[in-house]
Amino acid sequence: REGVPITTSPSGVVLEEGRYYQVPNIFEEPRDKPWLDHGRELGISAQIVMPMKRKDEVIGLLNVYMANPHEFTESEIAFLTIAASQAAAVIENARLYTRIENKNVELEYEINERKRVEAASLEKKELLSNIFAGSAVGIGVVEDRKLSWTNETMMKMFGVENKEDYIGQSTKILYASEEEYERVGQILYKNRTDKVVQFDAQLKRKDGSIFYGCILISFLDLSNPMKKAI
């Protein structure tokens, strides 16, 4: 009934105490006074409220009504206790199923989002590859200090006919000596917070001949990994 707290009703007692509450005659039950008119309209004279529990927590109520005044027997109460327990299990299973379904939806969204990001990253890489491939400037991509991609111009600069000979190799292969490689490493370390680093270096062709080159290194965001373009 509107305006009447549920805590004053038999249902409120069951919610608070976690034990069943039976009313043999609602017209003699003080806690049912606010609902007597409603009971007359529905033809209700007796009721019992059973708690539906998950462990010690009341997660719902099972209300049973009788048309005539009725004292519920022990066997009836035992049956209703089992029924309330089964109903609680159904409710809990439904909640669990809903949580699992929600998790599945979240997981599917995450998988699809990851696929979308990976596809976008691949498109970026392909676009950059197409742009860099035709450049008159020698361009290479370095990941974890290894050469992962170069354009043809760069390979010609180093006198390399088959780029696969260099792909996957340490960038040390590009420099004239171990000392030069270490010197370049120090330059990059000192300027590691810069977006672009430019310097001159002694480089080495595949045939061992030395030449000087101007190197420009920039950091490209190709979907998370930090890559260096030479």
PDB file of N, CA and C in Angstrom, residues 66-127:
ATOM      1  N   MET A  66      -4.388 -17.736   1.288  1.00  0.00           N
ATOM      2  CA  MET A  66      -5.527 -18.652   1.384  1.00  0.00           C
ATOM      3  C   MET A  66      -6.814 -17.827   1.433  1.00  0.00           C
ATOM      4  N   ALA A  67      -7.881 -18.359   0.837  1.00  0.00           N
ATOM      5  CA  ALA A  67      -9.151 -17.631   0.811  1.00  0.00           C
ATOM      6  C   ALA A  67      -9.816 -17.606   2.185  1.00  0.00           C
ATOM      7  N   ASN A  68      -9.603 -18.665   2.966  1.00  0.00           N
ATOM      8  CA  ASN A  68     -10.222 -18.754   4.295  1.00  0.00           C
ATOM      9  C   ASN A  68      -9.142 -18.736   5.368  1.00  0.00           C
ATOM     10  N   PRO A  69      -9.517 -18.371   6.603  1.00  0.00           N
ATOM     11  CA  PRO A  69      -8.543 -18.444   7.689  1.00  0.00           C
ATOM     12  C   PRO A  69      -7.925 -19.835   7.741  1.00  0.00           C
ATOM     13  N   HIS A  70      -6.610 -19.869   7.947  1.00  0.00           N
ATOM     14  CA  HIS A  70      -5.931 -21.170   7.860  1.00  0.00           C
ATOM     15  C   HIS A  70      -4.669 -21.163   8.709  1.00  0.00           C
ATOM     16  N   GLU A  71      -4.489 -22.192   9.511  1.00  0.00           N
ATOM     17  CA  GLU A  71      -3.273 -22.400  10.284  1.00  0.00           C
ATOM     18  C   GLU A  71      -2.401 -23.365   9.499  1.00  0.00           C
ATOM     19  N   PHE A  72      -1.279 -22.881   9.016  1.00  0.00           N
ATOM     20  CA  PHE A  72      -0.417 -23.717   8.179  1.00  0.00           C
ATOM     21  C   PHE A  72       0.226 -24.817   9.029  1.00  0.00           C
ATOM     22  N   THR A  73       0.155 -26.051   8.535  1.00  0.00           N
ATOM     23  CA  THR A  73       0.698 -27.199   9.256  1.00  0.00           C
ATOM     24  C   THR A  73       2.207 -27.297   9.061  1.00  0.00           C
ATOM     25  N   GLU A  74       2.828 -28.153   9.869  1.00  0.00           N
ATOM     26  CA  GLU A  74       4.265 -28.342   9.763  1.00  0.00           C
ATOM     27  C   GLU A  74       4.657 -28.895   8.401  1.00  0.00           C
ATOM     28  N   SER A  75       3.853 -29.816   7.886  1.00  0.00           N
ATOM     29  CA  SER A  75       4.161 -30.395   6.574  1.00  0.00           C
ATOM     30  C   SER A  75       4.010 -29.354   5.476  1.00  0.00           C
ATOM     31  N   GLU A  76       3.024 -28.479   5.594  1.00  0.00           N
ATOM     32  CA  GLU A  76       2.844 -27.418   4.601  1.00  0.00           C
ATOM     33  C   GLU A  76       4.023 -26.430   4.662  1.00  0.00           C
ATOM     34  N   ILE A  77       4.432 -26.099   5.880  1.00  0.00           N
ATOM     35  CA  ILE A  77       5.562 -25.178   6.043  1.00  0.00           C
ATOM     36  C   ILE A  77       6.839 -25.798   5.491  1.00  0.00           C
ATOM     37  N   ALA A  78       7.028 -27.108   5.751  1.00  0.00           N
ATOM     38  CA  ALA A  78       8.214 -27.802   5.233  1.00  0.00           C
ATOM     39  C   ALA A  78       8.213 -27.785   3.706  1.00  0.00           C
ATOM     40  N   PHE A  79       7.054 -28.035   3.096  1.00  0.00           N
ATOM     41  CA  PHE A  79       6.947 -28.023   1.634  1.00  0.00           C
ATOM     42  C   PHE A  79       7.250 -26.630   1.078  1.00  0.00           C
ATOM     43  N   LEU A  80       6.681 -25.603   1.736  1.00  0.00           N
ATOM     44  CA  LEU A  80       6.903 -24.235   1.266  1.00  0.00           C
ATOM     45  C   LEU A  80       8.360 -23.799   1.463  1.00  0.00           C
ATOM     46  N   THR A  81       9.007 -24.334   2.498  1.00  0.00           N
ATOM     47  CA  THR A  81      10.425 -24.034   2.711  1.00  0.00           C
ATOM     48  C   THR A  81      11.260 -24.556   1.550  1.00  0.00           C
ATOM     49  N   ILE A  82      10.942 -25.799   1.113  1.00  0.00           N
ATOM     50  CA  ILE A  82      11.646 -26.385  -0.030  1.00  0.00           C
ATOM     51  C   ILE A  82      11.355 -25.585  -1.297  1.00  0.00           C
ATOM     52  N   ALA A  83      10.075 -25.211  -1.470  1.00  0.00           N
ATOM     53  CA  ALA A  83       9.691 -24.440  -2.656  1.00  0.00           C
ATOM     54  C   ALA A  83      10.420 -23.095  -2.696  1.00  0.00           C
ATOM     55  N   ALA A  84      10.530 -22.440  -1.528  1.00  0.00           N
ATOM     56  CA  ALA A  84      11.223 -21.155  -1.462  1.00  0.00           C
ATOM     57  C   ALA A  84      12.706 -21.331  -1.776  1.00  0.00           C
ATOM     58  N   SER A  85      13.291 -22.436  -1.292  1.00  0.00           N
ATOM     59  CA  SER A  85      14.702 -22.706  -1.569  1.00  0.00           C
ATOM     60  C   SER A  85      14.932 -22.931  -3.058  1.00  0.00           C
ATOM     61  N   GLN A  86      14.044 -23.690  -3.701  1.00  0.00           N
ATOM     62  CA  GLN A  86      14.162 -23.929  -5.139  1.00  0.00           C
ATOM     63  C   GLN A  86      13.992 -22.633  -5.929  1.00  0.00           C
ATOM     64  N   ALA A  87      13.033 -21.803  -5.489  1.00  0.00           N
ATOM     65  CA  ALA A  87      12.809 -20.525  -6.172  1.00  0.00           C
ATOM     66  C   ALA A  87      14.040 -19.632  -6.046  1.00  0.00           C
ATOM     67  N   ALA A  88      14.687 -19.657  -4.862  1.00  0.00           N
ATOM     68  CA  ALA A  88      15.901 -18.864  -4.660  1.00  0.00           C
ATOM     69  C   ALA A  88      17.009 -19.339  -5.590  1.00  0.00           C
ATOM     70  N   ALA A  89      17.116 -20.670  -5.765  1.00  0.00           N
ATOM     71  CA  ALA A  89      18.134 -21.222  -6.667  1.00  0.00           C
ATOM     72  C   ALA A  89      17.872 -20.780  -8.098  1.00  0.00           C
ATOM     73  N   VAL A  90      16.617 -20.753  -8.513  1.00  0.00           N
ATOM     74  CA  VAL A  90      16.266 -20.315  -9.867  1.00  0.00           C
ATOM     75  C   VAL A  90      16.654 -18.851 -10.070  1.00  0.00           C
ATOM     76  N   ILE A  91      16.345 -18.023  -9.066  1.00  0.00           N
ATOM     77  CA  ILE A  91      16.677 -16.600  -9.154  1.00  0.00           C
ATOM     78  C   ILE A  91      18.186 -16.402  -9.228  1.00  0.00           C
ATOM     79  N   GLU A  92      18.918 -17.139  -8.378  1.00  0.00           N
ATOM     80  CA  GLU A  92      20.380 -16.998  -8.362  1.00  0.00           C
ATOM     81  C   GLU A  92      20.991 -17.456  -9.676  1.00  0.00           C
ATOM     82  N   ASN A  93      20.470 -18.564 -10.214  1.00  0.00           N
ATOM     83  CA  ASN A  93      20.966 -19.057 -11.511  1.00  0.00           C
ATOM     84  C   ASN A  93      20.686 -18.041 -12.621  1.00  0.00           C
ATOM     85  N   ALA A  94      19.504 -17.416 -12.551  1.00  0.00           N
ATOM     86  CA  ALA A  94      19.158 -16.408 -13.554  1.00  0.00           C
ATOM     87  C   ALA A  94      20.094 -15.211 -13.460  1.00  0.00           C
ATOM     88  N   ARG A  95      20.417 -14.809 -12.221  1.00  0.00           N
ATOM     89  CA  ARG A  95      21.358 -13.699 -12.038  1.00  0.00           C
ATOM     90  C   ARG A  95      22.740 -14.064 -12.568  1.00  0.00           C
ATOM     91  N   LEU A  96      23.167 -15.295 -12.251  1.00  0.00           N
ATOM     92  CA  LEU A  96      24.475 -15.758 -12.701  1.00  0.00           C
ATOM     93  C   LEU A  96      24.526 -15.804 -14.227  1.00  0.00           C
ATOM     94  N   TYR A  97      23.455 -16.304 -14.839  1.00  0.00           N
ATOM     95  CA  TYR A  97      23.385 -16.382 -16.300  1.00  0.00           C
ATOM     96  C   TYR A  97      23.466 -14.983 -16.911  1.00  0.00           C
ATOM     97  N   THR A  98      22.770 -14.032 -16.280  1.00  0.00           N
ATOM     98  CA  THR A  98      22.789 -12.659 -16.781  1.00  0.00           C
ATOM     99  C   THR A  98      24.193 -12.064 -16.700  1.00  0.00           C
ATOM    100  N   ARG A  99      24.882 -12.338 -15.565  1.00  0.00           N
ATOM    101  CA  ARG A  99      26.250 -11.824 -15.419  1.00  0.00           C
ATOM    102  C   ARG A  99      27.168 -12.430 -16.473  1.00  0.00           C
ATOM    103  N   ILE A 100      27.003 -13.753 -16.715  1.00  0.00           N
ATOM    104  CA  ILE A 100      27.829 -14.418 -17.721  1.00  0.00           C
ATOM    105  C   ILE A 100      27.550 -13.842 -19.108  1.00  0.00           C
ATOM    106  N   GLU A 101      26.284 -13.619 -19.405  1.00  0.00           N
ATOM    107  CA  GLU A 101      25.918 -13.046 -20.699  1.00  0.00           C
ATOM    108  C   GLU A 101      26.517 -11.651 -20.859  1.00  0.00           C
ATOM    109  N   ASN A 102      26.467 -10.853 -19.783  1.00  0.00           N
ATOM    110  CA  ASN A 102      27.041  -9.505 -19.846  1.00  0.00           C
ATOM    111  C   ASN A 102      28.546  -9.563 -20.065  1.00  0.00           C
ATOM    112  N   LYS A 103      29.216 -10.510 -19.370  1.00  0.00           N
ATOM    113  CA  LYS A 103      30.655 -10.674 -19.549  1.00  0.00           C
ATOM    114  C   LYS A 103      30.975 -11.091 -20.981  1.00  0.00           C
ATOM    115  N   ASN A 104      30.138 -11.995 -21.536  1.00  0.00           N
ATOM    116  CA  ASN A 104      30.357 -12.435 -22.915  1.00  0.00           C
ATOM    117  C   ASN A 104      30.219 -11.271 -23.891  1.00  0.00           C
ATOM    118  N   VAL A 105      29.222 -10.422 -23.628  1.00  0.00           N
ATOM    119  CA  VAL A 105      29.014  -9.252 -24.492  1.00  0.00           C
ATOM    120  C   VAL A 105      30.222  -8.322 -24.391  1.00  0.00           C
ATOM    121  N   GLU A 106      30.714  -8.105 -23.164  1.00  0.00           N
ATOM    122  CA  GLU A 106      31.885  -7.245 -22.970  1.00  0.00           C
ATOM    123  C   GLU A 106      33.113  -7.835 -23.663  1.00  0.00           C
ATOM    124  N   LEU A 107      33.282  -9.165 -23.511  1.00  0.00           N
ATOM    125  CA  LEU A 107      34.437  -9.828 -24.123  1.00  0.00           C
ATOM    126  C   LEU A 107      34.361  -9.745 -25.648  1.00  0.00           C
ATOM    127  N   GLU A 108      33.165  -9.958 -26.189  1.00  0.00           N
ATOM    128  CA  GLU A 108      32.995  -9.880 -27.645  1.00  0.00           C
ATOM    129  C   GLU A 108      33.290  -8.472 -28.144  1.00  0.00           C
ATOM    130  N   TYR A 109      32.860  -7.475 -27.358  1.00  0.00           N
ATOM    131  CA  TYR A 109      33.132  -6.081 -27.742  1.00  0.00           C
ATOM    132  C   TYR A 109      34.635  -5.813 -27.745  1.00  0.00           C
ATOM    133  N   GLU A 110      35.332  -6.308 -26.689  1.00  0.00           N
ATOM    134  CA  GLU A 110      36.769  -6.100 -26.594  1.00  0.00           C
ATOM    135  C   GLU A 110      37.498  -6.765 -27.760  1.00  0.00           C
ATOM    136  N   ILE A 111      37.054  -7.990 -28.115  1.00  0.00           N
ATOM    137  CA  ILE A 111      37.684  -8.708 -29.226  1.00  0.00           C
ATOM    138  C   ILE A 111      37.477  -7.948 -30.534  1.00  0.00           C
ATOM    139  N   ASN A 112      36.244  -7.505 -30.769  1.00  0.00           N
ATOM    140  CA  ASN A 112      35.941  -6.767 -31.993  1.00  0.00           C
ATOM    141  C   ASN A 112      36.699  -5.443 -32.041  1.00  0.00           C
ATOM    142  N   GLU A 113      36.810  -4.781 -30.876  1.00  0.00           N
ATOM    143  CA  GLU A 113      37.526  -3.511 -30.820  1.00  0.00           C
ATOM    144  C   GLU A 113      39.011  -3.727 -31.105  1.00  0.00           C
ATOM    145  N   ARG A 114      39.546  -4.828 -30.561  1.00  0.00           N
ATOM    146  CA  ARG A 114      40.959  -5.127 -30.809  1.00  0.00           C
ATOM    147  C   ARG A 114      41.190  -5.423 -32.288  1.00  0.00           C
ATOM    148  N   LYS A 115      40.269  -6.176 -32.894  1.00  0.00           N
ATOM    149  CA  LYS A 115      40.386  -6.476 -34.318  1.00  0.00           C
ATOM    150  C   LYS A 115      40.328  -5.184 -35.139  1.00  0.00           C
ATOM    151  N   ARG A 116      39.437  -4.266 -34.710  1.00  0.00           N
ATOM    152  CA  ARG A 116      39.305  -2.999 -35.432  1.00  0.00           C
ATOM    153  C   ARG A 116      40.597  -2.189 -35.348  1.00  0.00           C
ATOM    154  N   VAL A 117      41.183  -2.144 -34.125  1.00  0.00           N
ATOM    155  CA  VAL A 117      42.427  -1.397 -33.923  1.00  0.00           C
ATOM    156  C   VAL A 117      43.552  -2.023 -34.730  1.00  0.00           C
ATOM    157  N   GLU A 118      43.622  -3.370 -34.721  1.00  0.00           N
ATOM    158  CA  GLU A 118      44.673  -4.056 -35.472  1.00  0.00           C
ATOM    159  C   GLU A 118      44.522  -3.825 -36.968  1.00  0.00           C
ATOM    160  N   ALA A 119      43.246  -3.828 -37.439  1.00  0.00           N
ATOM    161  CA  ALA A 119      43.011  -3.580 -38.862  1.00  0.00           C
ATOM    162  C   ALA A 119      43.405  -2.158 -39.235  1.00  0.00           C
ATOM    163  N   ALA A 120      43.066  -1.200 -38.341  1.00  0.00           N
ATOM    164  CA  ALA A 120      43.436   0.199 -38.594  1.00  0.00           C
ATOM    165  C   ALA A 120      44.949   0.360 -38.585  1.00  0.00           C
ATOM    166  N   SER A 121      45.614  -0.353 -37.654  1.00  0.00           N
ATOM    167  CA  SER A 121      47.069  -0.292 -37.588  1.00  0.00           C
ATOM    168  C   SER A 121      47.700  -0.851 -38.855  1.00  0.00           C
ATOM    169  N   LEU A 122      47.141  -1.950 -39.347  1.00  0.00           N
ATOM    170  CA  LEU A 122      47.660  -2.554 -40.575  1.00  0.00           C
ATOM    171  C   LEU A 122      47.489  -1.613 -41.760  1.00  0.00           C
ATOM    172  N   GLU A 123      46.339  -0.935 -41.805  1.00  0.00           N
ATOM    173  CA  GLU A 123      46.104   0.022 -42.886  1.00  0.00           C
ATOM    174  C   GLU A 123      47.127   1.163 -42.830  1.00  0.00           C
ATOM    175  N   LYS A 124      47.428   1.625 -41.588  1.00  0.00           N
ATOM    176  CA  LYS A 124      48.429   2.690 -41.432  1.00  0.00           C
ATOM    177  C   LYS A 124      49.793   2.218 -41.924  1.00  0.00           C
ATOM    178  N   LYS A 125      50.155   1.003 -41.548  1.00  0.00           N
ATOM    179  CA  LYS A 125      51.453   0.469 -41.951  1.00  0.00           C
ATOM    180  C   LYS A 125      51.541   0.335 -43.469  1.00  0.00           C
ATOM    181  N   GLU A 126      50.456  -0.171 -44.071  1.00  0.00           N
ATOM    182  CA  GLU A 126      50.447  -0.331 -45.522  1.00  0.00           C
ATOM    183  C   GLU A 126      50.530   1.024 -46.221  1.00  0.00           C
ATOM    184  N   LEU A 127      49.813   2.011 -45.651  1.00  0.00           N
ATOM    185  CA  LEU A 127      49.837   3.357 -46.238  1.00  0.00           C
ATOM    186  C   LEU A 127      51.240   3.949 -46.169  1.00  0.00           C
TER     187      LEU A 127
END
